[in-house]
PDB file of C-alpha atoms in Angstrom:
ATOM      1  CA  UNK B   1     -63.248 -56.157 -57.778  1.00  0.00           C
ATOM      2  CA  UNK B   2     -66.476 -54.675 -55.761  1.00  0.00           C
ATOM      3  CA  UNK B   3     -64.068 -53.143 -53.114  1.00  0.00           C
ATOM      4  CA  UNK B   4     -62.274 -51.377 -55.579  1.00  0.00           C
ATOM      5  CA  UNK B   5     -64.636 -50.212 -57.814  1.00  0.00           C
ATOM      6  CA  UNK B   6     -66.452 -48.885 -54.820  1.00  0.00           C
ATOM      7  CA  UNK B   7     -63.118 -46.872 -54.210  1.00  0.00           C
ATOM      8  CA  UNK B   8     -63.174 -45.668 -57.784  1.00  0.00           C
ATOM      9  CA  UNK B   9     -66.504 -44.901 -57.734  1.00  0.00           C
ATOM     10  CA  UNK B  10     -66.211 -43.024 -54.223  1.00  0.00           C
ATOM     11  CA  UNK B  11     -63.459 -41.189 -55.578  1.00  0.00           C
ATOM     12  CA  UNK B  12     -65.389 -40.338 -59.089  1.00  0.00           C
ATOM     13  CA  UNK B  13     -68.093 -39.197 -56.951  1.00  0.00           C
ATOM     14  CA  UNK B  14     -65.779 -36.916 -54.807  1.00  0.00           C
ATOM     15  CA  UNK B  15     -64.444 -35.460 -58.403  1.00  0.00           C
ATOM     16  CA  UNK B  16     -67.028 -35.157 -60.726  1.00  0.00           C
ATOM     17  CA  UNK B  17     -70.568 -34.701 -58.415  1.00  0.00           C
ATOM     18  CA  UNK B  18     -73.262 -33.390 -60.192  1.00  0.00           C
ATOM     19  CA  UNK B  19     -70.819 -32.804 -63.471  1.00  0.00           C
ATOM     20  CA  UNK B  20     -67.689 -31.516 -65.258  1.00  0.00           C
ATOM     21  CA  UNK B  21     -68.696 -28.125 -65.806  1.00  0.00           C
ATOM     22  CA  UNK B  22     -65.258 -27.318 -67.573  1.00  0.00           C
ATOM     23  CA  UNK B  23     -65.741 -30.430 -69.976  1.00  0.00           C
ATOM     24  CA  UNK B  24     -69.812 -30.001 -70.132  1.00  0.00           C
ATOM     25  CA  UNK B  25     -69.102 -26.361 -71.335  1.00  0.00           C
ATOM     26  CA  UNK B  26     -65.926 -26.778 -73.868  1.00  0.00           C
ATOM     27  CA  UNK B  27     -67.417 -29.874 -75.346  1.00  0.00           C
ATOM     28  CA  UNK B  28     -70.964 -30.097 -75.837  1.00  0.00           C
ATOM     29  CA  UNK B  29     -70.980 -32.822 -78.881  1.00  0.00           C
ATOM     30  CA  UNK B  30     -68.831 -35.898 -78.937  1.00  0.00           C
ATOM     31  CA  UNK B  31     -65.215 -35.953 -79.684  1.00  0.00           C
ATOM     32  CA  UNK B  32     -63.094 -39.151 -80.168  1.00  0.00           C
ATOM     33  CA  UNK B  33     -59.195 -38.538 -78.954  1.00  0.00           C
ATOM     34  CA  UNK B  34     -56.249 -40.576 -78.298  1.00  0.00           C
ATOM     35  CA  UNK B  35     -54.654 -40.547 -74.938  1.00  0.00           C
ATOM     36  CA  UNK B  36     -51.355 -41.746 -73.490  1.00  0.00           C
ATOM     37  CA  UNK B  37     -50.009 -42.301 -69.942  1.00  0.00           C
ATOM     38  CA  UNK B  38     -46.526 -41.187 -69.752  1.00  0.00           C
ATOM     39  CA  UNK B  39     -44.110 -42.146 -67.326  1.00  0.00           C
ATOM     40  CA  UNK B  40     -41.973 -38.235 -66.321  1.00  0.00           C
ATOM     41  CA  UNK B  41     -39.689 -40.113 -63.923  1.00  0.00           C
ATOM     42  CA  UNK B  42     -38.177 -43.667 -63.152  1.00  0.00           C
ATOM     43  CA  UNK B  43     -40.733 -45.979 -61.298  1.00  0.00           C
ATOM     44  CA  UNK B  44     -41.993 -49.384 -60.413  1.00  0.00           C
ATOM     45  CA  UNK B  45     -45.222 -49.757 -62.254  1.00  0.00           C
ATOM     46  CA  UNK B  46     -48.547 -50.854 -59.633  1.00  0.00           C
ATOM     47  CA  UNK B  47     -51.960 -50.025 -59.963  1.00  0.00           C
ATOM     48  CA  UNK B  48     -52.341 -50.320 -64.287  1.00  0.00           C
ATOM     49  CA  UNK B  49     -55.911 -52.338 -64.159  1.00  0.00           C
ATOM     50  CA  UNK B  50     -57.113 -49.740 -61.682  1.00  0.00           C
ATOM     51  CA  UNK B  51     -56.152 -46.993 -64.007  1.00  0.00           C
ATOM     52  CA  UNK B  52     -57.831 -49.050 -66.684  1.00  0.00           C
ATOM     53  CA  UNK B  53     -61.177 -49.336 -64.632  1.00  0.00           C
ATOM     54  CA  UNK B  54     -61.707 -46.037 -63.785  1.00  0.00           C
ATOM     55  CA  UNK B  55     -62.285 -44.891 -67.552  1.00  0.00           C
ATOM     56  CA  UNK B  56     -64.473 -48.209 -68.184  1.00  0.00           C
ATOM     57  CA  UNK B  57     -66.726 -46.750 -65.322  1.00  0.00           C
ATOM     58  CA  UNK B  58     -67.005 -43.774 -66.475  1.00  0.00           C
ATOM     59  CA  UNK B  59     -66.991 -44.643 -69.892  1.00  0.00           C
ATOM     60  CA  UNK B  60     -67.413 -48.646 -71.523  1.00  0.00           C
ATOM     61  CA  UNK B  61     -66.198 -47.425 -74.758  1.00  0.00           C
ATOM     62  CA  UNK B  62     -63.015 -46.471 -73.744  1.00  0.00           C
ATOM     63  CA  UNK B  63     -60.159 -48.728 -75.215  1.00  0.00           C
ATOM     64  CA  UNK B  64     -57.294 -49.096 -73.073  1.00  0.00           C
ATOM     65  CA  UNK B  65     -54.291 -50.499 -73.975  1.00  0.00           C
ATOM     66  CA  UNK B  66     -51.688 -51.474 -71.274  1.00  0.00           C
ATOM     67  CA  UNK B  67     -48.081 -51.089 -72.812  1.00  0.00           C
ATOM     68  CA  UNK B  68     -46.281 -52.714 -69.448  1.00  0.00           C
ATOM     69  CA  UNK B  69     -47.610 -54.878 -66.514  1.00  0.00           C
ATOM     70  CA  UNK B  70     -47.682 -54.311 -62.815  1.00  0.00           C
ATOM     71  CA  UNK B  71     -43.788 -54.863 -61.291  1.00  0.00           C
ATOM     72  CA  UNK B  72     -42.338 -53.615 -64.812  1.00  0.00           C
ATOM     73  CA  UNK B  73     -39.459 -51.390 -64.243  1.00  0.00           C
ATOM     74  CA  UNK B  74     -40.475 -47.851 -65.689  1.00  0.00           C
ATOM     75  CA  UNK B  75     -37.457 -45.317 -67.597  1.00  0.00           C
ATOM     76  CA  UNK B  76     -38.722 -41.379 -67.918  1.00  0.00           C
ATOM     77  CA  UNK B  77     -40.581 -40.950 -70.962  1.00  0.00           C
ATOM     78  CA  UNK B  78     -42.058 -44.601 -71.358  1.00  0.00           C
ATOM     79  CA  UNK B  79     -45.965 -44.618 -72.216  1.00  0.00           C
ATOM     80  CA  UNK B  80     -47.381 -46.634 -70.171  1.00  0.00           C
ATOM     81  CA  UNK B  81     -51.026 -47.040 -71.799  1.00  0.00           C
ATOM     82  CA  UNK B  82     -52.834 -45.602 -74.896  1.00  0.00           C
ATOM     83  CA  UNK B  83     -56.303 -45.100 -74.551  1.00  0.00           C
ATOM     84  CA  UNK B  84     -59.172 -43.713 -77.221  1.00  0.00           C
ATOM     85  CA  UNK B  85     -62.697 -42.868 -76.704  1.00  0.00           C
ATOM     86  CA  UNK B  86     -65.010 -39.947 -75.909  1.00  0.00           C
ATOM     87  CA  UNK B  87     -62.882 -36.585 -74.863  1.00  0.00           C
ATOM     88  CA  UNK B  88     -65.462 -35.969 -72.364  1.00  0.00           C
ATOM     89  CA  UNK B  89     -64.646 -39.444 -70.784  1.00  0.00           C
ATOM     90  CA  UNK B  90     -60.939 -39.112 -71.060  1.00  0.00           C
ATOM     91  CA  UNK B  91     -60.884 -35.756 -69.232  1.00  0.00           C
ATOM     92  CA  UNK B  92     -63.046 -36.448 -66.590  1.00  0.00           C
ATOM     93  CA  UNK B  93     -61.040 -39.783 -65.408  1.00  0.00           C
ATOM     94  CA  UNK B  94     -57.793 -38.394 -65.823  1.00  0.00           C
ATOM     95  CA  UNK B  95     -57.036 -36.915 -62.374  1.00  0.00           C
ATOM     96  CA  UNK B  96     -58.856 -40.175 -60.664  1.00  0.00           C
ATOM     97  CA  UNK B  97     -56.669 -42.421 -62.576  1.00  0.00           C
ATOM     98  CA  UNK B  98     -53.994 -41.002 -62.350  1.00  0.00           C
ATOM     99  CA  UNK B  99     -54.251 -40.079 -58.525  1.00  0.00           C
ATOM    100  CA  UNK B 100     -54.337 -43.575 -58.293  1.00  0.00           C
ATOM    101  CA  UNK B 101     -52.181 -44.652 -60.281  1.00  0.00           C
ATOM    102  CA  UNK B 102     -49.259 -42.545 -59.185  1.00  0.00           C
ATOM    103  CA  UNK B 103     -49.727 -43.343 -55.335  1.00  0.00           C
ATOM    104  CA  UNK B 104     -49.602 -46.877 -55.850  1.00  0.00           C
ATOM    105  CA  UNK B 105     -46.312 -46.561 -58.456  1.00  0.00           C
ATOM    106  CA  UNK B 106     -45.232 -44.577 -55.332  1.00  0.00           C
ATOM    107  CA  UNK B 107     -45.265 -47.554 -52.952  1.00  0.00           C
ATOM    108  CA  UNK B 108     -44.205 -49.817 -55.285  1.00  0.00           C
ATOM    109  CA  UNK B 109     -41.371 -48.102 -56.194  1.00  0.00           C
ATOM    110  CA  UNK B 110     -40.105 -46.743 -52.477  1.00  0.00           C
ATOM    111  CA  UNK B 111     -41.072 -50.531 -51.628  1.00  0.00           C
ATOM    112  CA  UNK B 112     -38.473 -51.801 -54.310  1.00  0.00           C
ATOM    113  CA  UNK B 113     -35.725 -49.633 -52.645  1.00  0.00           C
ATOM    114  CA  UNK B 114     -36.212 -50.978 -49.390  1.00  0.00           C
ATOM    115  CA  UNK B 115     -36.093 -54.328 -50.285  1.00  0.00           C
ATOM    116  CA  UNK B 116     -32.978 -53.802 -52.239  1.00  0.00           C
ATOM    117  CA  UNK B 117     -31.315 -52.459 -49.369  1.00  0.00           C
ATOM    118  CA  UNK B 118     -31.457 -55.644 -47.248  1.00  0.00           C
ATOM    119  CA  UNK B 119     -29.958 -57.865 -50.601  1.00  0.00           C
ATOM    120  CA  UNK B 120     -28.170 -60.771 -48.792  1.00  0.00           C
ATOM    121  CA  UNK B 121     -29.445 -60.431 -45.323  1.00  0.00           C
ATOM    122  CA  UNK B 122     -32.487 -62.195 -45.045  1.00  0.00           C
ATOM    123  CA  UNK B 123     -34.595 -60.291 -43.494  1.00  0.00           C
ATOM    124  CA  UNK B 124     -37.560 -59.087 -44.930  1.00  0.00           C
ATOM    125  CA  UNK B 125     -39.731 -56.061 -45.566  1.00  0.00           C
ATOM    126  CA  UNK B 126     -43.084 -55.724 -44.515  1.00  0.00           C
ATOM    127  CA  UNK B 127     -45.706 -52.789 -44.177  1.00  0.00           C
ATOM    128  CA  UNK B 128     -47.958 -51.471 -41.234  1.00  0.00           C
ATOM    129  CA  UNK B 129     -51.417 -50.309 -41.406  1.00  0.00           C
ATOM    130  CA  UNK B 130     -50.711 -46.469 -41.610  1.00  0.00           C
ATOM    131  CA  UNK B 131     -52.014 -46.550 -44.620  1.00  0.00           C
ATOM    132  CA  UNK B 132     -54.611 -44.131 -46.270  1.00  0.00           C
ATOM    133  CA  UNK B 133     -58.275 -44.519 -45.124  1.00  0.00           C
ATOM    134  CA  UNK B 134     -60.263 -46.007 -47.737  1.00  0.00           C
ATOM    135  CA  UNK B 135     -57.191 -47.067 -49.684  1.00  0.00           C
ATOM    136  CA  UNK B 136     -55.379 -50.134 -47.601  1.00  0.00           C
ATOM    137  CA  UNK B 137     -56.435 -52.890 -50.210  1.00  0.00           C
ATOM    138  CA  UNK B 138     -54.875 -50.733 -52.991  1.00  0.00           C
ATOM    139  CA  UNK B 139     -51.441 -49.850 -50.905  1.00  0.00           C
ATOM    140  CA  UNK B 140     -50.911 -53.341 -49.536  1.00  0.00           C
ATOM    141  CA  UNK B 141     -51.044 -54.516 -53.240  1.00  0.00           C
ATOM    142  CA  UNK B 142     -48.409 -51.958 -54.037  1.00  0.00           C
ATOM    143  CA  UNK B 143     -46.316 -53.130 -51.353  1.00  0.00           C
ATOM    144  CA  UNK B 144     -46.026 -56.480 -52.735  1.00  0.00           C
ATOM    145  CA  UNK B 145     -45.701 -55.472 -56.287  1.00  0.00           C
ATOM    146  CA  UNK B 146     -42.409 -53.582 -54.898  1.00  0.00           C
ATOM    147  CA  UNK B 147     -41.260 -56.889 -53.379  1.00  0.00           C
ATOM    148  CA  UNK B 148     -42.271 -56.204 -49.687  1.00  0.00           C
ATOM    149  CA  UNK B 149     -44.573 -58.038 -47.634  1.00  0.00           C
ATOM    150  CA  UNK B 150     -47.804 -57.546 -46.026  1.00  0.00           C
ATOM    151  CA  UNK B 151     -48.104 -57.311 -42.122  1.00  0.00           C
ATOM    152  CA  UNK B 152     -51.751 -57.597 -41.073  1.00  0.00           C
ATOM    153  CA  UNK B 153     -54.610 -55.900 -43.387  1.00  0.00           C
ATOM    154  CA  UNK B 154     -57.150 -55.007 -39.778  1.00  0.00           C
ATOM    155  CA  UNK B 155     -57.634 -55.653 -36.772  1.00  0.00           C
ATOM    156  CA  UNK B 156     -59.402 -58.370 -37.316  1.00  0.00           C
ATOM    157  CA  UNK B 157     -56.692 -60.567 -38.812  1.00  0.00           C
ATOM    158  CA  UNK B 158     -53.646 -61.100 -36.581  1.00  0.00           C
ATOM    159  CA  UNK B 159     -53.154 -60.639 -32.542  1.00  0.00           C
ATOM    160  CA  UNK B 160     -50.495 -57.694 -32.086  1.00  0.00           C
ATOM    161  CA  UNK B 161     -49.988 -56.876 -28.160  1.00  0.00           C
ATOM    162  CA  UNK B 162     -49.622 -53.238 -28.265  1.00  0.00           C
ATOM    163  CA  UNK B 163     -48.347 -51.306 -25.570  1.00  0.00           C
ATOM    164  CA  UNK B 164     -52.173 -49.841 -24.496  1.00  0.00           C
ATOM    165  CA  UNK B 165     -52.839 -53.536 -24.790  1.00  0.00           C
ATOM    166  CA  UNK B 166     -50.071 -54.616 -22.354  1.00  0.00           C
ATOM    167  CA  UNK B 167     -51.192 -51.943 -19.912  1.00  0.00           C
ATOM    168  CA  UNK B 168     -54.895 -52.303 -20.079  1.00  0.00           C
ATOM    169  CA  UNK B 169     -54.548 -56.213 -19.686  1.00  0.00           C
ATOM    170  CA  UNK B 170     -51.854 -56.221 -16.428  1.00  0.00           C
ATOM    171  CA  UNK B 171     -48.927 -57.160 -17.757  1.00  0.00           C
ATOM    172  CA  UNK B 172     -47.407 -59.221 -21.304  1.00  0.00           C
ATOM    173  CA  UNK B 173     -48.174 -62.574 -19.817  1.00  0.00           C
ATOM    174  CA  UNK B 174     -51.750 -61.709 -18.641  1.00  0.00           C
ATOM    175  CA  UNK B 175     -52.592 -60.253 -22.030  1.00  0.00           C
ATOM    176  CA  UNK B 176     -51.146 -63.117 -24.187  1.00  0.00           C
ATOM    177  CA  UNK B 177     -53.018 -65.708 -21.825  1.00  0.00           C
ATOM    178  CA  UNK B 178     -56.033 -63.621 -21.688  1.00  0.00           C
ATOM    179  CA  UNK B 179     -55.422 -63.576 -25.998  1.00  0.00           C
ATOM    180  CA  UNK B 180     -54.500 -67.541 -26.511  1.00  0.00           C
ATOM    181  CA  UNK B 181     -57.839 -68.193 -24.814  1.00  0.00           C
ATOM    182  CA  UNK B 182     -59.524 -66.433 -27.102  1.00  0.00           C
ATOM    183  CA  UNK B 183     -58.109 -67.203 -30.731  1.00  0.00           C
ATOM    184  CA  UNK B 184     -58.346 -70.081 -32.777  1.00  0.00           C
ATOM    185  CA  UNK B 185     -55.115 -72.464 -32.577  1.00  0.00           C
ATOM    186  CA  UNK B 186     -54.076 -71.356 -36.055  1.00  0.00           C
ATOM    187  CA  UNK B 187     -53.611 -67.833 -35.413  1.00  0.00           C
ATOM    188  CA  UNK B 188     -50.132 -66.548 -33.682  1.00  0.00           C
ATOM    189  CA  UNK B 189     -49.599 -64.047 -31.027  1.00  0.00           C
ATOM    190  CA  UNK B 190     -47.046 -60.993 -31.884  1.00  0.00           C
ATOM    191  CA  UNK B 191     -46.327 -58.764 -29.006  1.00  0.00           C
ATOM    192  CA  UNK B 192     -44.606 -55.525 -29.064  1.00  0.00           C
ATOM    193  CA  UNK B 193     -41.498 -55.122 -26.532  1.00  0.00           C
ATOM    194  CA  UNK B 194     -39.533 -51.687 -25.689  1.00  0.00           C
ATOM    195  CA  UNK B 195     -36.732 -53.260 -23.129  1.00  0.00           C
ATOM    196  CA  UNK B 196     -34.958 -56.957 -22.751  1.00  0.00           C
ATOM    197  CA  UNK B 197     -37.014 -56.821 -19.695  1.00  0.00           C
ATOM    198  CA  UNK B 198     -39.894 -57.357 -21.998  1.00  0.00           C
ATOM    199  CA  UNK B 199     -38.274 -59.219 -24.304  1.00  0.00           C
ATOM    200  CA  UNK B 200     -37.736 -61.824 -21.232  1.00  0.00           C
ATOM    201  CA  UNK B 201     -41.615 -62.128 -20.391  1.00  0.00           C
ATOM    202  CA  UNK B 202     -42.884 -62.192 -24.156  1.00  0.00           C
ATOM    203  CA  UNK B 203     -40.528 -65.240 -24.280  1.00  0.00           C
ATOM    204  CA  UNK B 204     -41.739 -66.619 -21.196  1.00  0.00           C
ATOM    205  CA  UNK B 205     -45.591 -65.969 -22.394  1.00  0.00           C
ATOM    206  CA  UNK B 206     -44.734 -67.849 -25.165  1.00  0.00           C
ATOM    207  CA  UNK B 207     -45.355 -65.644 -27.829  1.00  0.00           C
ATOM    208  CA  UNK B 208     -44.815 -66.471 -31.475  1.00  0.00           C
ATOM    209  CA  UNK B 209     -43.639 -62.992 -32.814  1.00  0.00           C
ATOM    210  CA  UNK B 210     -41.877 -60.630 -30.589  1.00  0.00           C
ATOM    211  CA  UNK B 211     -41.619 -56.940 -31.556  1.00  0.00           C
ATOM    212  CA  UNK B 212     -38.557 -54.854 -31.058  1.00  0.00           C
ATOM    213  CA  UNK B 213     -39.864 -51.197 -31.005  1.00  0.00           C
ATOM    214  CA  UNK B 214     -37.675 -48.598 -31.307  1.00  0.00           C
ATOM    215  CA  UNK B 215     -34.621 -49.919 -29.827  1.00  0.00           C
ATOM    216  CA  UNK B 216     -31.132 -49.231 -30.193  1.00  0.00           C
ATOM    217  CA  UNK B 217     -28.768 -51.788 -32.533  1.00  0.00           C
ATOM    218  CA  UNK B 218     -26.592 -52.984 -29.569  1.00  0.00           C
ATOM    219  CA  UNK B 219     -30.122 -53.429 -27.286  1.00  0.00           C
ATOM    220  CA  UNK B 220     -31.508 -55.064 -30.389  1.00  0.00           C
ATOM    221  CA  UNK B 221     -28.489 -57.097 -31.114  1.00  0.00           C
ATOM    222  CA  UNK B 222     -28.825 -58.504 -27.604  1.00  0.00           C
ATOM    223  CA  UNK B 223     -32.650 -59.247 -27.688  1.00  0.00           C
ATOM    224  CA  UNK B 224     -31.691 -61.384 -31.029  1.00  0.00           C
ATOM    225  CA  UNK B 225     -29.455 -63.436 -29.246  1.00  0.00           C
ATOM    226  CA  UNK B 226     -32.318 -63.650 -25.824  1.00  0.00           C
ATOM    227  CA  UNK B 227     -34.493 -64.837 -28.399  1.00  0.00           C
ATOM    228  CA  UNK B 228     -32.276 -67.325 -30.096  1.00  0.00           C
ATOM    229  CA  UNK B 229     -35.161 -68.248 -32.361  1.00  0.00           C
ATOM    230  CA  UNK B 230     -37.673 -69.154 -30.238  1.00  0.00           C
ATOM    231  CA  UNK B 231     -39.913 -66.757 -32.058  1.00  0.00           C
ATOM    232  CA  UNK B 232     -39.333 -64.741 -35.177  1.00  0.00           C
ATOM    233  CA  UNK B 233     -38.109 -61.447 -34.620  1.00  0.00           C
ATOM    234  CA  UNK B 234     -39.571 -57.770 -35.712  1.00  0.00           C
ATOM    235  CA  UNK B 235     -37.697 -54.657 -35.967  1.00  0.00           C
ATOM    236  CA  UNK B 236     -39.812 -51.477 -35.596  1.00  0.00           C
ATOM    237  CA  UNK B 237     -39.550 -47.970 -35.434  1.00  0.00           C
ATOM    238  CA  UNK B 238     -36.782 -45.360 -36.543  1.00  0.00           C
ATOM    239  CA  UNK B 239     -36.590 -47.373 -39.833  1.00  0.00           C
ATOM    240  CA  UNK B 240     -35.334 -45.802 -43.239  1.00  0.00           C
ATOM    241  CA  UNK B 241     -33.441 -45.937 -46.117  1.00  0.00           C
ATOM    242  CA  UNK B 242     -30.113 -45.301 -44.428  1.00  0.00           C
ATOM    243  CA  UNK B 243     -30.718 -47.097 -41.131  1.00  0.00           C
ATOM    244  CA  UNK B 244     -32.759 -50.857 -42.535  1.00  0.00           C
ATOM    245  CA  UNK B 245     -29.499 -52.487 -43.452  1.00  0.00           C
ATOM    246  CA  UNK B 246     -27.717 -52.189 -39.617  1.00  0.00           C
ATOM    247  CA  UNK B 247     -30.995 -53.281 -38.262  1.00  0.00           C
ATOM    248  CA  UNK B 248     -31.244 -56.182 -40.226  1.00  0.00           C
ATOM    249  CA  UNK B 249     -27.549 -57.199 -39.809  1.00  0.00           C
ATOM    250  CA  UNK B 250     -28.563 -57.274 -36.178  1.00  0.00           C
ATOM    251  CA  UNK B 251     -30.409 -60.389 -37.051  1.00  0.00           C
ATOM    252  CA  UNK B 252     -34.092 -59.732 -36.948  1.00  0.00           C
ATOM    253  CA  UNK B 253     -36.179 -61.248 -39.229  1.00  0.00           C
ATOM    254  CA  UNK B 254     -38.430 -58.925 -40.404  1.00  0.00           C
ATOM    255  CA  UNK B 255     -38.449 -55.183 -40.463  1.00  0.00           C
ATOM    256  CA  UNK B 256     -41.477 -53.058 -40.261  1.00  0.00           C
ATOM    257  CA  UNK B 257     -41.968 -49.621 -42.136  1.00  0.00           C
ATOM    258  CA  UNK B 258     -44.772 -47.491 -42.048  1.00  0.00           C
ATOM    259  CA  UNK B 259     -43.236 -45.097 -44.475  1.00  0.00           C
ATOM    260  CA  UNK B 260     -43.996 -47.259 -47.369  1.00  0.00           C
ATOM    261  CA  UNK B 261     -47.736 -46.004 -47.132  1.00  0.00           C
ATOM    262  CA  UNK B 262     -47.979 -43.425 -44.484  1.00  0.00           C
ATOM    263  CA  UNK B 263     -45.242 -40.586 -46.047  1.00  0.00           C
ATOM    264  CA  UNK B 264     -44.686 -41.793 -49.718  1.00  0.00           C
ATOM    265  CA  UNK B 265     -44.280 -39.326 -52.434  1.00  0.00           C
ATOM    266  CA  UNK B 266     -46.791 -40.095 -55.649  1.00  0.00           C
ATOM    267  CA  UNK B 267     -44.628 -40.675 -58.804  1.00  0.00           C
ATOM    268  CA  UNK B 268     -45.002 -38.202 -61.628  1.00  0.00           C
ATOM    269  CA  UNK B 269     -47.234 -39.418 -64.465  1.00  0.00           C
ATOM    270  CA  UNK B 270     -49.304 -37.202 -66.953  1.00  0.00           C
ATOM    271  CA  UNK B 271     -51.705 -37.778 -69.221  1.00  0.00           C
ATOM    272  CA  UNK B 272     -51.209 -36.825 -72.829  1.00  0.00           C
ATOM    273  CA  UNK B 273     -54.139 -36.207 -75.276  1.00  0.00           C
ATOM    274  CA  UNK B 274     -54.404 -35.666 -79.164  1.00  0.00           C
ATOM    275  CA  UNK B 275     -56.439 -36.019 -82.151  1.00  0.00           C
ATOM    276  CA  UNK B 276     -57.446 -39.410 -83.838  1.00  0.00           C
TER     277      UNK B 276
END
């Protein structure tokens, strides 16, 4: 919880600084309202506790009721939480909730229809870290509340051989060598191919997962079958709604998608306020 209340309170601080002057100047006494989050569109519901915690640290009075749970299915027009406390409290952590709030319901949801697209296939759906400074812990969540997997969170948790990698090392086999010296046994190497040709020394480097970046379906068809399981298999690049089912029918085993963080489009959710 520290990491994400220091996102909250980062983004409070960004909002607020030294004080609501529209709020401090309409409402100089206390005023208890009621509130409601209100779903304006279809959705897949992530980020409801962090919506929650923003009021409580702005405000430990505020109640907050949650009417659905992360992963709920959301129609237009369904409230999603009622809230009461202080108006002062409600107003200012409106936007910051619900900035929040409708990014993540963003991922989830765009998630959801990527993984529905390869129903039957099995291949899976995973995300990449072009993901919003500051934010990663919050997206990546998202992403598996919309029924996708998690590629690495950093650098600092998985070997992926880039191409700048490759280059800077001499060669694939040099730099997975140079990297299975370094890394515990338990790790695995992934290394990121363009060509068969590469596809031929990853194998023969003995890497665990090999990349297929931005090939064509025939080319990655063919790189499938060079592989014949000897390592799992990762489709990259040129991925979207209308293209993820012919690359996974190529049979690669998992299909990476930057769009789920790096392009989504925030869902539409107001707040709704009103006398007690």
């Amino acid at each position: 919880m520290n990491q994400i209340d220091e996102i909250i309170d980062n983004a409070l601080a960004e909002d607020i600084h030294t004080g609501d002057i529209t709020t401090l100047s309409v409402l100089r006494k206390p005023r208890p309202m009621r509130a409601r989050l209100v779903a304006k569109e279809a959705m897949v519901l992530a980020g409801i506790a962090v919506a929650e915690r923003v009021f409580s640290r702005i405000d430990a009075n505020i109640s907050f009721k949650a009417e659905f749970a992360d992963g709920d299915r959301l129609d237009k027009g369904d409230v999603i939480a009622r809230m009461e406390g202080n108006a002062a409290s409600l107003l200012q952590g409106e936007r910051v909730s619900l900035n929040l709030l409708q990014r993540m319901c963003g991922i989830a949801t765009q998630t959801a229809a990527y993984v529905k697209e390869l129903e039957g296939t099995g291949a899976r759906v995973v995300d990449t870290r072009k993901t919003t400074p500051g934010l990663r812990v919050l997206e990546k969540y998202s992403v598996r509340v919309g029924g996708g997997t998690n590629h690495r969170t950093g650098l600092y948790d998985g070997v992926l051989i880039k191409e700048n990698h490759i280059a800077a090392a001499g060669g694939i086999i040099e730099a997975v060598s140079a990297a299975r010296s370094y890394i515990a046994h338990t790790l695995k190497i992934e290394v990121e191919t363009e060509n068969l040709e590469q596809v031929a020394q990853a194998l023969q480097a003995g890497a665990d997962i090999i990349m297929l970046d931005n090939m064509g379906l025939e080319e990655m068809t063919q790189a499938v079958q060079m592989i014949g399981k000897r390592a799992l298999v990762e489709a990259s690049g040129g991925v979207n709604l209308q293209t993820i089912r012919s690359i996974a029918q190529t049979g690669v085993d998992i299909i990476s998608v930057g769009a789920l963080t790096h392009s989504v489009r925030a869902t539409d959710i107001s707040m709704l306020m009103e006398e007690v």
